[in-house]
Amino acid sequence: AQSVAQPEDQVNVAEGNPLTVKCTYSVSGNPYLFWYVQYPNRGLQFLLKYITGDNLVKGSYGFEAEFNKSQTSFHLKKPSALVSDSALYFCAVRDGSNYQLIWGAGTKLIIKP
Amino acid sequence: DGGITQSPKYLFRKEGQNVTLSCEQNLNHDAMYWYRQDPGQGLRLIYYSQIVNDFQKGDIAEGYSVSREKKESFPLTVTSAQKNPTAFYLCASSARADHNQPQHFGDGTRLSIL
């Protein structure tokens, strides 16, 4: 069965420091991986995706994610955090046999000035 | 601006009442989705539609119904059979129901029980 785990409910980072939001997944075939961000009382916004190719994927707002097949991980990263990055982040995965996205529970990212 | 519009932003349901949440997109997308979001949980799929006049049940379809009579519209009805409807409902669309297509989201409808 497909599954996604975001092991941290909350991540706290000081402004200007690098940030990492973790995601691990389990699928039976090749994974299609996505990161989304949600601000309070808003819908989700697409940040980036991994389909195939280069393991380091660059996305919106300076975010990037590294696909690691052996560790079945797709961690979201940013070299220098901004207070405005504070939000809820969701990882999602689907495999090649299913159109349905499977969502992680979300990680609340708090960037302190 | 192209996007997805959900209305109303807030909705209150009385016992035994059916309510309908609106979702309209002008992105010319084929696929549309309804999700339910509860605190501390990921999104759970209620229904999805890959094309006009076709839709499929998701993981938690019981107590909900949808229609897809037009490409741009995918309304969700929360029926009285849904005993715990209080949640944040999100509508999304994608160009196609392909594996690599990102989904675009509306700003949600928050449903509460009176």
mmCIF file of N, CA and C in Angstrom, chain B residues 12-114:
data_model
loop_
_atom_site.group_PDB
_atom_site.id
_atom_site.type_symbol
_atom_site.label_atom_id
_atom_site.label_comp_id
_atom_site.label_asym_id
_atom_site.label_seq_id
_atom_site.Cartn_x
_atom_site.Cartn_y
_atom_site.Cartn_z
ATOM 1 N N PHE B 12 -22.792 26.930 7.288
ATOM 2 C CA PHE B 12 -23.303 26.293 8.488
ATOM 3 C C PHE B 12 -24.447 25.365 8.104
ATOM 4 N N ARG B 13 -24.426 24.181 8.677
ATOM 5 C CA ARG B 13 -25.454 23.185 8.354
ATOM 6 C C ARG B 13 -26.281 22.854 9.589
ATOM 7 N N LYS B 14 -27.581 22.795 9.388
ATOM 8 C CA LYS B 14 -28.478 22.362 10.451
ATOM 9 C C LYS B 14 -28.632 20.846 10.370
ATOM 10 N N GLU B 15 -29.076 20.256 11.461
ATOM 11 C CA GLU B 15 -29.311 18.815 11.497
ATOM 12 C C GLU B 15 -30.302 18.417 10.413
ATOM 13 N N GLY B 16 -29.995 17.353 9.696
ATOM 14 C CA GLY B 16 -30.897 16.843 8.679
ATOM 15 C C GLY B 16 -30.889 17.598 7.370
ATOM 16 N N GLN B 17 -30.013 18.561 7.245
ATOM 17 C CA GLN B 17 -29.996 19.411 6.054
ATOM 18 C C GLN B 17 -28.890 18.976 5.091
ATOM 19 N N ASN B 18 -29.184 19.044 3.803
ATOM 20 C CA ASN B 18 -28.143 18.883 2.794
ATOM 21 C C ASN B 18 -27.606 20.265 2.444
ATOM 22 N N VAL B 19 -26.305 20.361 2.219
ATOM 23 C CA VAL B 19 -25.714 21.618 1.780
ATOM 24 C C VAL B 19 -24.812 21.348 0.589
ATOM 25 N N THR B 20 -24.704 22.348 -0.292
ATOM 26 C CA THR B 20 -23.889 22.191 -1.498
ATOM 27 C C THR B 20 -22.780 23.219 -1.515
ATOM 28 N N LEU B 21 -21.558 22.729 -1.745
ATOM 29 C CA LEU B 21 -20.382 23.567 -1.844
ATOM 30 C C LEU B 21 -20.048 23.731 -3.328
ATOM 31 N N SER B 22 -19.785 24.962 -3.703
ATOM 32 C CA SER B 22 -19.532 25.258 -5.113
ATOM 33 C C SER B 22 -18.031 25.250 -5.403
ATOM 34 N N CYS B 23 -17.672 24.765 -6.580
ATOM 35 C CA CYS B 23 -16.291 24.806 -7.058
ATOM 36 C C CYS B 23 -16.315 25.075 -8.564
ATOM 37 N N GLU B 24 -15.687 26.172 -8.948
ATOM 38 C CA GLU B 24 -15.628 26.563 -10.355
ATOM 39 C C GLU B 24 -14.177 26.826 -10.738
ATOM 40 N N GLN B 25 -13.764 26.338 -11.911
ATOM 41 C CA GLN B 25 -12.397 26.600 -12.382
ATOM 42 C C GLN B 25 -12.436 27.132 -13.813
ATOM 43 N N ASN B 26 -11.526 28.074 -14.084
ATOM 44 C CA ASN B 26 -11.412 28.607 -15.448
ATOM 45 C C ASN B 26 -10.038 28.320 -16.024
ATOM 46 N N LEU B 27 -9.460 27.207 -15.592
ATOM 47 C CA LEU B 27 -8.140 26.781 -16.059
ATOM 48 C C LEU B 27 -8.218 25.818 -17.238
ATOM 49 N N ASN B 28 -9.428 25.481 -17.629
ATOM 50 C CA ASN B 28 -9.660 24.516 -18.708
ATOM 51 C C ASN B 28 -9.093 23.128 -18.363
ATOM 52 N N HIS B 29 -9.112 22.813 -17.079
ATOM 53 C CA HIS B 29 -8.607 21.522 -16.633
ATOM 54 C C HIS B 29 -9.655 20.434 -16.792
ATOM 55 N N ASP B 30 -9.181 19.237 -17.155
ATOM 56 C CA ASP B 30 -10.095 18.098 -17.296
ATOM 57 C C ASP B 30 -10.460 17.496 -15.947
ATOM 58 N N ALA B 31 -9.470 17.395 -15.043
ATOM 59 C CA ALA B 31 -9.679 16.659 -13.797
ATOM 60 C C ALA B 31 -9.981 17.601 -12.637
ATOM 61 N N MET B 32 -10.892 17.170 -11.775
ATOM 62 C CA MET B 32 -11.233 17.939 -10.581
ATOM 63 C C MET B 32 -11.377 17.005 -9.397
ATOM 64 N N TYR B 33 -11.149 17.554 -8.195
ATOM 65 C CA TYR B 33 -11.077 16.742 -6.980
ATOM 66 C C TYR B 33 -11.736 17.478 -5.815
ATOM 67 N N TRP B 34 -12.277 16.696 -4.890
ATOM 68 C CA TRP B 34 -12.729 17.236 -3.605
ATOM 69 C C TRP B 34 -11.999 16.518 -2.486
ATOM 70 N N TYR B 35 -11.453 17.331 -1.572
ATOM 71 C CA TYR B 35 -10.757 16.798 -0.407
ATOM 72 C C TYR B 35 -11.408 17.331 0.864
ATOM 73 N N ARG B 36 -11.232 16.552 1.912
ATOM 74 C CA ARG B 36 -11.610 16.991 3.249
ATOM 75 C C ARG B 36 -10.340 17.115 4.075
ATOM 76 N N GLN B 37 -10.215 18.221 4.822
ATOM 77 C CA GLN B 37 -9.045 18.424 5.669
ATOM 78 C C GLN B 37 -9.504 18.588 7.112
ATOM 79 N N ASP B 38 -8.995 17.737 7.974
ATOM 80 C CA ASP B 38 -9.245 17.836 9.408
ATOM 81 C C ASP B 38 -7.921 18.162 10.104
ATOM 82 N N PRO B 39 -7.984 18.840 11.240
ATOM 83 C CA PRO B 39 -6.738 19.250 11.924
ATOM 84 C C PRO B 39 -5.823 18.058 12.198
ATOM 85 N N GLY B 40 -4.541 18.239 11.903
ATOM 86 C CA GLY B 40 -3.550 17.202 12.196
ATOM 87 C C GLY B 40 -3.565 16.018 11.247
ATOM 88 N N GLN B 41 -4.388 16.104 10.216
ATOM 89 C CA GLN B 41 -4.438 15.012 9.242
ATOM 90 C C GLN B 41 -4.119 15.543 7.857
ATOM 91 N N GLY B 42 -3.668 14.642 7.030
ATOM 92 C CA GLY B 42 -3.487 14.996 5.627
ATOM 93 C C GLY B 42 -4.819 15.117 4.934
ATOM 94 N N LEU B 43 -4.783 15.463 3.676
ATOM 95 C CA LEU B 43 -6.009 15.580 2.900
ATOM 96 C C LEU B 43 -6.545 14.187 2.580
ATOM 97 N N ARG B 44 -7.864 14.069 2.669
ATOM 98 C CA ARG B 44 -8.508 12.800 2.316
ATOM 99 C C ARG B 44 -9.437 13.041 1.138
ATOM 100 N N LEU B 45 -9.321 12.163 0.143
ATOM 101 C CA LEU B 45 -10.057 12.333 -1.098
ATOM 102 C C LEU B 45 -11.496 11.866 -0.944
ATOM 103 N N ILE B 46 -12.432 12.752 -1.321
ATOM 104 C CA ILE B 46 -13.853 12.416 -1.244
ATOM 105 C C ILE B 46 -14.328 11.871 -2.595
ATOM 106 N N TYR B 47 -14.168 12.659 -3.643
ATOM 107 C CA TYR B 47 -14.533 12.280 -4.998
ATOM 108 C C TYR B 47 -13.542 12.921 -5.955
ATOM 109 N N TYR B 48 -13.409 12.313 -7.127
ATOM 110 C CA TYR B 48 -12.672 12.961 -8.182
ATOM 111 C C TYR B 48 -13.334 12.687 -9.528
ATOM 112 N N SER B 49 -13.027 13.550 -10.475
ATOM 113 C CA SER B 49 -13.604 13.451 -11.812
ATOM 114 C C SER B 49 -12.492 13.665 -12.827
ATOM 115 N N GLN B 50 -12.321 12.700 -13.714
ATOM 116 C CA GLN B 50 -11.269 12.815 -14.733
ATOM 117 C C GLN B 50 -11.761 13.554 -15.969
ATOM 118 N N ILE B 51 -13.087 13.583 -16.137
ATOM 119 C CA ILE B 51 -13.640 14.191 -17.342
ATOM 120 C C ILE B 51 -15.110 14.496 -17.089
ATOM 121 N N VAL B 52 -15.669 15.359 -17.910
ATOM 122 C CA VAL B 52 -17.080 15.724 -17.760
ATOM 123 C C VAL B 52 -17.966 14.486 -17.801
ATOM 124 N N ASN B 53 -18.997 14.513 -16.956
ATOM 125 C CA ASN B 53 -19.996 13.435 -16.879
ATOM 126 C C ASN B 53 -19.437 12.127 -16.349
ATOM 127 N N ASP B 54 -18.294 12.211 -15.667
ATOM 128 C CA ASP B 54 -17.720 11.022 -15.050
ATOM 129 C C ASP B 54 -17.094 11.398 -13.725
ATOM 130 N N PHE B 55 -17.303 10.585 -12.698
ATOM 131 C CA PHE B 55 -16.651 10.822 -11.420
ATOM 132 C C PHE B 55 -16.506 9.500 -10.680
ATOM 133 N N GLN B 56 -15.543 9.479 -9.757
ATOM 134 C CA GLN B 56 -15.208 8.266 -9.019
ATOM 135 C C GLN B 56 -15.184 8.555 -7.521
ATOM 136 N N LYS B 57 -15.536 7.573 -6.728
ATOM 137 C CA LYS B 57 -15.450 7.719 -5.277
ATOM 138 C C LYS B 57 -13.997 7.691 -4.827
ATOM 139 N N GLY B 58 -13.717 8.505 -3.824
ATOM 140 C CA GLY B 58 -12.424 8.456 -3.169
ATOM 141 C C GLY B 58 -12.507 7.613 -1.911
ATOM 142 N N ASP B 59 -11.649 7.911 -0.951
ATOM 143 C CA ASP B 59 -11.571 7.089 0.253
ATOM 144 C C ASP B 59 -12.727 7.305 1.227
ATOM 145 N N ILE B 60 -13.345 8.481 1.190
ATOM 146 C CA ILE B 60 -14.360 8.806 2.210
ATOM 147 C C ILE B 60 -15.629 9.369 1.557
ATOM 148 N N ALA B 61 -16.136 8.694 0.551
ATOM 149 C CA ALA B 61 -17.275 9.207 -0.216
ATOM 150 C C ALA B 61 -18.624 9.093 0.509
ATOM 151 N N GLU B 62 -18.708 8.274 1.511
ATOM 152 C CA GLU B 62 -19.996 8.060 2.172
ATOM 153 C C GLU B 62 -20.532 9.350 2.789
ATOM 154 N N GLY B 63 -21.795 9.662 2.459
ATOM 155 C CA GLY B 63 -22.413 10.872 2.980
ATOM 156 C C GLY B 63 -22.204 12.092 2.096
ATOM 157 N N TYR B 64 -21.545 11.906 0.966
ATOM 158 C CA TYR B 64 -21.290 12.988 0.020
ATOM 159 C C TYR B 64 -21.783 12.595 -1.373
ATOM 160 N N SER B 65 -22.091 13.595 -2.193
ATOM 161 C CA SER B 65 -22.404 13.335 -3.593
ATOM 162 C C SER B 65 -21.864 14.483 -4.442
ATOM 163 N N VAL B 66 -21.605 14.199 -5.720
ATOM 164 C CA VAL B 66 -21.073 15.193 -6.644
ATOM 165 C C VAL B 66 -21.772 15.073 -7.991
ATOM 166 N N SER B 67 -21.544 16.079 -8.832
ATOM 167 C CA SER B 67 -21.949 16.020 -10.233
ATOM 168 C C SER B 67 -20.873 16.714 -11.048
ATOM 169 N N ARG B 68 -20.801 16.348 -12.328
ATOM 170 C CA ARG B 68 -19.838 17.014 -13.216
ATOM 171 C C ARG B 68 -20.504 17.183 -14.583
ATOM 172 N N GLU B 69 -21.444 18.095 -14.621
ATOM 173 C CA GLU B 69 -22.201 18.338 -15.850
ATOM 174 C C GLU B 69 -21.482 19.290 -16.791
ATOM 175 N N LYS B 70 -20.595 20.102 -16.234
ATOM 176 C CA LYS B 70 -19.812 21.038 -17.035
ATOM 177 C C LYS B 70 -18.344 20.899 -16.670
ATOM 178 N N LYS B 71 -17.497 21.182 -17.607
ATOM 179 C CA LYS B 71 -16.055 21.019 -17.384
ATOM 180 C C LYS B 71 -15.574 21.908 -16.242
ATOM 181 N N GLU B 72 -16.133 23.097 -16.153
ATOM 182 C CA GLU B 72 -15.614 24.067 -15.191
ATOM 183 C C GLU B 72 -16.213 23.950 -13.791
ATOM 184 N N SER B 73 -17.191 23.084 -13.599
ATOM 185 C CA SER B 73 -17.913 23.053 -12.337
ATOM 186 C C SER B 73 -17.962 21.658 -11.729
ATOM 187 N N PHE B 74 -17.757 21.570 -10.409
ATOM 188 C CA PHE B 74 -17.734 20.266 -9.722
ATOM 189 C C PHE B 74 -18.305 20.463 -8.316
ATOM 190 N N PRO B 75 -19.609 20.659 -8.186
ATOM 191 C CA PRO B 75 -20.195 20.908 -6.867
ATOM 192 C C PRO B 75 -20.236 19.661 -5.997
ATOM 193 N N LEU B 76 -20.071 19.886 -4.705
ATOM 194 C CA LEU B 76 -20.106 18.812 -3.705
ATOM 195 C C LEU B 76 -21.295 19.024 -2.780
ATOM 196 N N THR B 77 -22.122 17.991 -2.632
ATOM 197 C CA THR B 77 -23.233 18.051 -1.684
ATOM 198 C C THR B 77 -22.896 17.212 -0.461
ATOM 199 N N VAL B 78 -22.997 17.840 0.694
ATOM 200 C CA VAL B 78 -22.818 17.143 1.959
ATOM 201 C C VAL B 78 -24.216 16.785 2.448
ATOM 202 N N THR B 79 -24.523 15.515 2.470
ATOM 203 C CA THR B 79 -25.882 15.093 2.800
ATOM 204 C C THR B 79 -26.047 14.896 4.305
ATOM 205 N N SER B 80 -27.291 14.722 4.716
ATOM 206 C CA SER B 80 -27.573 14.501 6.138
ATOM 207 C C SER B 80 -27.006 13.168 6.620
ATOM 208 N N ALA B 81 -26.642 12.300 5.682
ATOM 209 C CA ALA B 81 -26.047 11.006 6.056
ATOM 210 C C ALA B 81 -24.616 11.162 6.561
ATOM 211 N N GLN B 82 -23.991 12.286 6.283
ATOM 212 C CA GLN B 82 -22.634 12.550 6.764
ATOM 213 C C GLN B 82 -22.752 13.072 8.185
ATOM 214 N N LYS B 83 -22.440 12.232 9.161
ATOM 215 C CA LYS B 83 -22.720 12.547 10.570
ATOM 216 C C LYS B 83 -21.686 13.454 11.206
ATOM 217 N N ASN B 84 -20.537 13.569 10.598
ATOM 218 C CA ASN B 84 -19.484 14.430 11.144
ATOM 219 C C ASN B 84 -18.936 15.326 10.037
ATOM 220 N N PRO B 85 -19.726 16.286 9.569
ATOM 221 C CA PRO B 85 -19.315 17.053 8.405
ATOM 222 C C PRO B 85 -18.410 18.244 8.698
ATOM 223 N N THR B 86 -18.212 18.571 9.968
ATOM 224 C CA THR B 86 -17.409 19.747 10.303
ATOM 225 C C THR B 86 -15.969 19.537 9.843
ATOM 226 N N ALA B 87 -15.516 20.361 8.902
ATOM 227 C CA ALA B 87 -14.186 20.219 8.326
ATOM 228 C C ALA B 87 -13.946 21.373 7.360
ATOM 229 N N PHE B 88 -12.729 21.405 6.849
ATOM 230 C CA PHE B 88 -12.338 22.344 5.803
ATOM 231 C C PHE B 88 -12.331 21.569 4.501
ATOM 232 N N TYR B 89 -13.116 22.036 3.509
ATOM 233 C CA TYR B 89 -13.247 21.312 2.249
ATOM 234 C C TYR B 89 -12.491 22.042 1.152
ATOM 235 N N LEU B 90 -11.668 21.286 0.454
ATOM 236 C CA LEU B 90 -10.828 21.848 -0.590
ATOM 237 C C LEU B 90 -11.147 21.216 -1.933
ATOM 238 N N CYS B 91 -11.293 22.071 -2.918
ATOM 239 C CA CYS B 91 -11.488 21.631 -4.299
ATOM 240 C C CYS B 91 -10.187 21.865 -5.055
ATOM 241 N N ALA B 92 -9.862 20.972 -5.947
ATOM 242 C CA ALA B 92 -8.632 21.093 -6.726
ATOM 243 C C ALA B 92 -8.894 20.668 -8.163
ATOM 244 N N SER B 93 -8.000 21.075 -9.046
ATOM 245 C CA SER B 93 -8.077 20.630 -10.437
ATOM 246 C C SER B 93 -6.677 20.381 -10.965
ATOM 247 N N SER B 94 -6.595 19.578 -12.013
ATOM 248 C CA SER B 94 -5.339 19.382 -12.715
ATOM 249 C C SER B 94 -5.641 19.260 -14.199
ATOM 250 N N ALA B 95 -4.634 19.594 -15.020
ATOM 251 C CA ALA B 95 -4.864 19.620 -16.464
ATOM 252 C C ALA B 95 -5.435 18.288 -16.943
ATOM 253 N N ARG B 96 -4.842 17.228 -16.438
ATOM 254 C CA ARG B 96 -5.336 15.876 -16.729
ATOM 255 C C ARG B 96 -5.139 15.069 -15.463
ATOM 256 N N ALA B 97 -5.715 13.909 -15.408
ATOM 257 C CA ALA B 97 -5.520 13.033 -14.249
ATOM 258 C C ALA B 97 -4.267 12.195 -14.454
ATOM 259 N N ASP B 98 -3.207 12.840 -14.957
ATOM 260 C CA ASP B 98 -1.940 12.139 -15.169
ATOM 261 C C ASP B 98 -1.110 12.147 -13.899
ATOM 262 N N HIS B 99 -0.153 11.239 -13.856
ATOM 263 C CA HIS B 99 0.618 11.063 -12.636
ATOM 264 C C HIS B 99 1.506 12.266 -12.325
ATOM 265 N N ASN B 100 1.929 13.010 -13.357
ATOM 266 C CA ASN B 100 2.881 14.074 -13.103
ATOM 267 C C ASN B 100 2.248 15.456 -13.082
ATOM 268 N N GLN B 101 0.925 15.532 -13.080
ATOM 269 C CA GLN B 101 0.269 16.830 -13.103
ATOM 270 C C GLN B 101 0.049 17.341 -11.690
ATOM 271 N N PRO B 102 0.568 18.530 -11.362
ATOM 272 C CA PRO B 102 0.271 19.105 -10.051
ATOM 273 C C PRO B 102 -1.189 19.530 -9.973
ATOM 274 N N GLN B 103 -1.711 19.554 -8.781
ATOM 275 C CA GLN B 103 -3.073 19.989 -8.570
ATOM 276 C C GLN B 103 -3.087 21.452 -8.109
ATOM 277 N N HIS B 104 -4.085 22.182 -8.589
ATOM 278 C CA HIS B 104 -4.283 23.579 -8.215
ATOM 279 C C HIS B 104 -5.504 23.643 -7.306
ATOM 280 N N PHE B 105 -5.386 24.391 -6.219
ATOM 281 C CA PHE B 105 -6.414 24.383 -5.193
ATOM 282 C C PHE B 105 -7.151 25.705 -5.088
ATOM 283 N N GLY B 106 -8.439 25.603 -4.711
ATOM 284 C CA GLY B 106 -9.196 26.757 -4.282
ATOM 285 C C GLY B 106 -8.857 27.089 -2.835
ATOM 286 N N ASP B 107 -9.483 28.140 -2.304
ATOM 287 C CA ASP B 107 -9.187 28.589 -0.939
ATOM 288 C C ASP B 107 -10.094 27.963 0.116
ATOM 289 N N GLY B 108 -10.895 27.005 -0.295
ATOM 290 C CA GLY B 108 -11.609 26.196 0.667
ATOM 291 C C GLY B 108 -12.922 26.755 1.163
ATOM 292 N N THR B 109 -13.742 25.839 1.690
ATOM 293 C CA THR B 109 -14.986 26.178 2.384
ATOM 294 C C THR B 109 -14.934 25.525 3.754
ATOM 295 N N ARG B 110 -15.187 26.324 4.780
ATOM 296 C CA ARG B 110 -15.198 25.771 6.141
ATOM 297 C C ARG B 110 -16.643 25.508 6.543
ATOM 298 N N LEU B 111 -16.950 24.245 6.774
ATOM 299 C CA LEU B 111 -18.314 23.829 7.097
ATOM 300 C C LEU B 111 -18.418 23.522 8.586
ATOM 301 N N SER B 112 -19.436 24.072 9.214
ATOM 302 C CA SER B 112 -19.677 23.836 10.632
ATOM 303 C C SER B 112 -21.133 23.453 10.856
ATOM 304 N N ILE B 113 -21.370 22.809 11.979
ATOM 305 C CA ILE B 113 -22.726 22.383 12.333
ATOM 306 C C ILE B 113 -23.334 23.383 13.302
ATOM 307 N N LEU B 114 -24.594 23.771 13.036
ATOM 308 C CA LEU B 114 -25.291 24.667 13.953
ATOM 309 C C LEU B 114 -25.864 23.868 15.120
#
